[in-house]
PDB file of C-alpha atoms in Angstrom:
ATOM      1  CA  MET A 239      -6.866   6.378   9.751  1.00 55.00           C
ATOM      2  CA  SER A 240      -9.573   8.868  10.573  1.00 62.00           C
ATOM      3  CA  ASN A 241     -11.146   9.045  13.676  1.00 67.00           C
ATOM      4  CA  SER A 242     -14.112   7.621  12.927  1.00 71.00           C
ATOM      5  CA  ARG A 243     -12.331   4.169  11.918  1.00 70.00           C
ATOM      6  CA  VAL A 244     -10.762   4.410  14.982  1.00 74.00           C
ATOM      7  CA  LYS A 245     -13.667   5.070  17.268  1.00 77.00           C
ATOM      8  CA  THR A 246     -15.599   2.441  15.165  1.00 77.00           C
ATOM      9  CA  PHE A 247     -12.955  -0.063  16.008  1.00 74.00           C
ATOM     10  CA  ASN A 248     -12.783   0.637  19.856  1.00 77.00           C
ATOM     11  CA  ASP A 249     -16.843   0.560  20.084  1.00 82.00           C
ATOM     12  CA  GLU A 250     -16.502  -3.109  19.476  1.00 80.00           C
ATOM     13  CA  VAL A 251     -13.372  -3.573  22.202  1.00 81.00           C
ATOM     14  CA  GLN A 252     -14.278  -0.869  24.506  1.00 80.00           C
ATOM     15  CA  VAL A 253     -10.672   0.678  25.223  1.00 77.00           C
ATOM     16  CA  LYS A 254      -9.196   4.105  25.480  1.00 75.00           C
ATOM     17  CA  TYR A 255      -7.845   5.006  22.440  1.00 76.00           C
ATOM     18  CA  ILE A 256      -5.756   7.803  20.933  1.00 77.00           C
ATOM     19  CA  PHE A 257      -6.330   9.251  17.553  1.00 77.00           C
ATOM     20  CA  ASN A 258      -3.343  10.467  15.482  1.00 80.00           C
ATOM     21  CA  ALA A 259      -1.029   9.402  17.885  1.00 82.00           C
ATOM     22  CA  ARG A 260       1.731  10.466  15.101  1.00 83.00           C
ATOM     23  CA  LYS A 261       3.163   7.136  15.290  1.00 87.00           C
ATOM     24  CA  PRO A 262       6.047   5.982  15.027  1.00 89.00           C
ATOM     25  CA  PHE A 263       7.307   9.212  17.015  1.00 90.00           C
ATOM     26  CA  LEU A 264       8.029   8.428  20.887  1.00 92.00           C
ATOM     27  CA  LYS A 265       5.310  10.818  22.002  1.00 92.00           C
ATOM     28  CA  GLY A 266       2.439   8.960  21.087  1.00 90.00           C
ATOM     29  CA  TYR A 267       3.288   5.732  22.596  1.00 93.00           C
ATOM     30  CA  GLN A 268       4.541   7.755  25.981  1.00 93.00           C
ATOM     31  CA  GLU A 269       0.869   9.647  25.534  1.00 90.00           C
ATOM     32  CA  ALA A 270      -1.128   6.346  25.119  1.00 89.00           C
ATOM     33  CA  MET A 271       0.595   4.758  28.190  1.00 93.00           C
ATOM     34  CA  ASN A 272      -0.208   7.894  30.381  1.00 93.00           C
ATOM     35  CA  THR A 273      -3.865   7.875  29.081  1.00 87.00           C
ATOM     36  CA  ILE A 274      -4.244   4.191  30.046  1.00 87.00           C
ATOM     37  CA  GLY A 275      -2.146   4.272  33.287  1.00 92.00           C
ATOM     38  CA  THR A 276       0.730   2.015  32.363  1.00 94.00           C
ATOM     39  CA  ASN A 277       4.435   1.877  31.168  1.00 95.00           C
ATOM     40  CA  LYS A 278       6.794   0.316  29.102  1.00 94.00           C
ATOM     41  CA  GLU A 279       7.220  -2.546  31.638  1.00 96.00           C
ATOM     42  CA  ASN A 280       3.412  -3.671  31.395  1.00 95.00           C
ATOM     43  CA  THR A 281       2.444  -2.643  28.055  1.00 94.00           C
ATOM     44  CA  ILE A 282       1.967  -4.486  24.739  1.00 93.00           C
ATOM     45  CA  PHE A 283       1.585  -2.956  21.688  1.00 92.00           C
ATOM     46  CA  ILE A 284      -0.787  -4.321  18.931  1.00 89.00           C
ATOM     47  CA  GLY A 285      -0.062  -3.076  15.299  1.00 89.00           C
ATOM     48  CA  ASP A 286      -0.680  -3.890  11.372  1.00 89.00           C
ATOM     49  CA  GLN A 287       2.420  -1.707  10.348  1.00 89.00           C
ATOM     50  CA  ILE A 288       5.868  -2.613  10.631  1.00 92.00           C
ATOM     51  CA  PHE A 289       7.457   1.052  10.231  1.00 89.00           C
ATOM     52  CA  THR A 290       5.301   2.646  12.242  1.00 88.00           C
ATOM     53  CA  ASP A 291       3.582   0.662  14.519  1.00 92.00           C
ATOM     54  CA  VAL A 292       6.094  -1.906  15.412  1.00 94.00           C
ATOM     55  CA  TYR A 293       9.230   0.301  14.724  1.00 94.00           C
ATOM     56  CA  GLY A 294       7.964   3.020  16.720  1.00 94.00           C
ATOM     57  CA  ALA A 295       6.996   0.656  19.664  1.00 96.00           C
ATOM     58  CA  ASN A 296      10.181  -0.975  19.956  1.00 96.00           C
ATOM     59  CA  ARG A 297      12.022   2.590  19.957  1.00 95.00           C
ATOM     60  CA  ALA A 298       9.585   3.219  22.811  1.00 95.00           C
ATOM     61  CA  GLY A 299      10.923  -0.073  24.848  1.00 96.00           C
ATOM     62  CA  LEU A 300       7.769  -1.601  23.932  1.00 97.00           C
ATOM     63  CA  LYS A 301       7.158  -5.114  23.646  1.00 97.00           C
ATOM     64  CA  THR A 302       5.088  -5.641  20.244  1.00 96.00           C
ATOM     65  CA  ILE A 303       2.885  -8.138  18.336  1.00 95.00           C
ATOM     66  CA  LEU A 304       2.204  -7.718  14.803  1.00 93.00           C
ATOM     67  CA  VAL A 305      -1.283  -8.647  13.202  1.00 91.00           C
ATOM     68  CA  LYS A 306      -2.358  -8.569   9.708  1.00 86.00           C
ATOM     69  CA  PRO A 307      -4.265  -5.735   8.424  1.00 82.00           C
ATOM     70  CA  ILE A 308      -8.203  -5.580   9.279  1.00 75.00           C
ATOM     71  CA  HIS A 309      -9.195  -4.082   6.029  1.00 72.00           C
ATOM     72  CA  PRO A 310      -7.819  -4.786   2.602  1.00 72.00           C
ATOM     73  CA  LYS A 311      -8.385  -1.371   1.075  1.00 77.00           C
ATOM     74  CA  GLU A 312      -5.575   0.943   2.407  1.00 77.00           C
ATOM     75  CA  GLU A 313      -4.587   4.284   1.252  1.00 77.00           C
ATOM     76  CA  ILE A 314      -1.664   4.627  -1.524  1.00 81.00           C
ATOM     77  CA  GLN A 315       1.317   5.431   0.940  1.00 80.00           C
ATOM     78  CA  ILE A 316       0.139   2.351   3.122  1.00 81.00           C
ATOM     79  CA  VAL A 317       0.171   0.231   0.184  1.00 80.00           C
ATOM     80  CA  LEU A 318       3.657   0.760  -0.714  1.00 84.00           C
ATOM     81  CA  LYS A 319       4.489   0.499   2.467  1.00 85.00           C
ATOM     82  CA  ARG A 320       3.468  -2.846   2.455  1.00 84.00           C
ATOM     83  CA  TYR A 321       5.706  -3.866  -0.324  1.00 87.00           C
ATOM     84  CA  LEU A 322       8.581  -3.218   1.590  1.00 90.00           C
ATOM     85  CA  GLU A 323       7.170  -4.513   5.121  1.00 90.00           C
ATOM     86  CA  LYS A 324       7.168  -8.021   2.566  1.00 91.00           C
ATOM     87  CA  ILE A 325      10.733  -8.027   2.092  1.00 92.00           C
ATOM     88  CA  VAL A 326      11.821  -7.400   5.453  1.00 90.00           C
ATOM     89  CA  LEU A 327       9.617 -10.009   6.648  1.00 89.00           C
ATOM     90  CA  PHE A 328      11.031 -12.290   4.119  1.00 92.00           C
ATOM     91  CA  PHE A 329      14.608 -11.623   5.396  1.00 92.00           C
ATOM     92  CA  TYR A 330      13.647 -11.648   9.077  1.00 87.00           C
ATOM     93  CA  MET A 331      11.767 -14.831   8.636  1.00 87.00           C
ATOM     94  CA  LYS A 332      15.002 -16.376   7.483  1.00 89.00           C
ATOM     95  CA  THR A 333      16.784 -15.215  10.116  1.00 90.00           C
ATOM     96  CA  LYS A 334      14.919 -17.645  12.445  1.00 81.00           C
ATOM     97  CA  GLU A 335      15.187 -20.816  10.274  1.00 79.00           C
TER      98      GLU A 335
END
């Protein structure tokens, strides 16, 4: 994701953001919480990728919300991850039945 894409999204929602947070490594999540002055007890992470957004945030002790992707055109490595995510979501949903 480019900084301009992140900035464009942020212009709509007007919140602090970190570009290139190096998800799913824990340091990026901690840096984000430090930037906005929160901690894991009062932070929810919203993301559209299981293996970076949700997995990393859960490892950092955060509650997470998985959302659908905003834009249908994605880089090839993300497209490939989406196939794996579908498998993970399929089995996750089976455990909820």
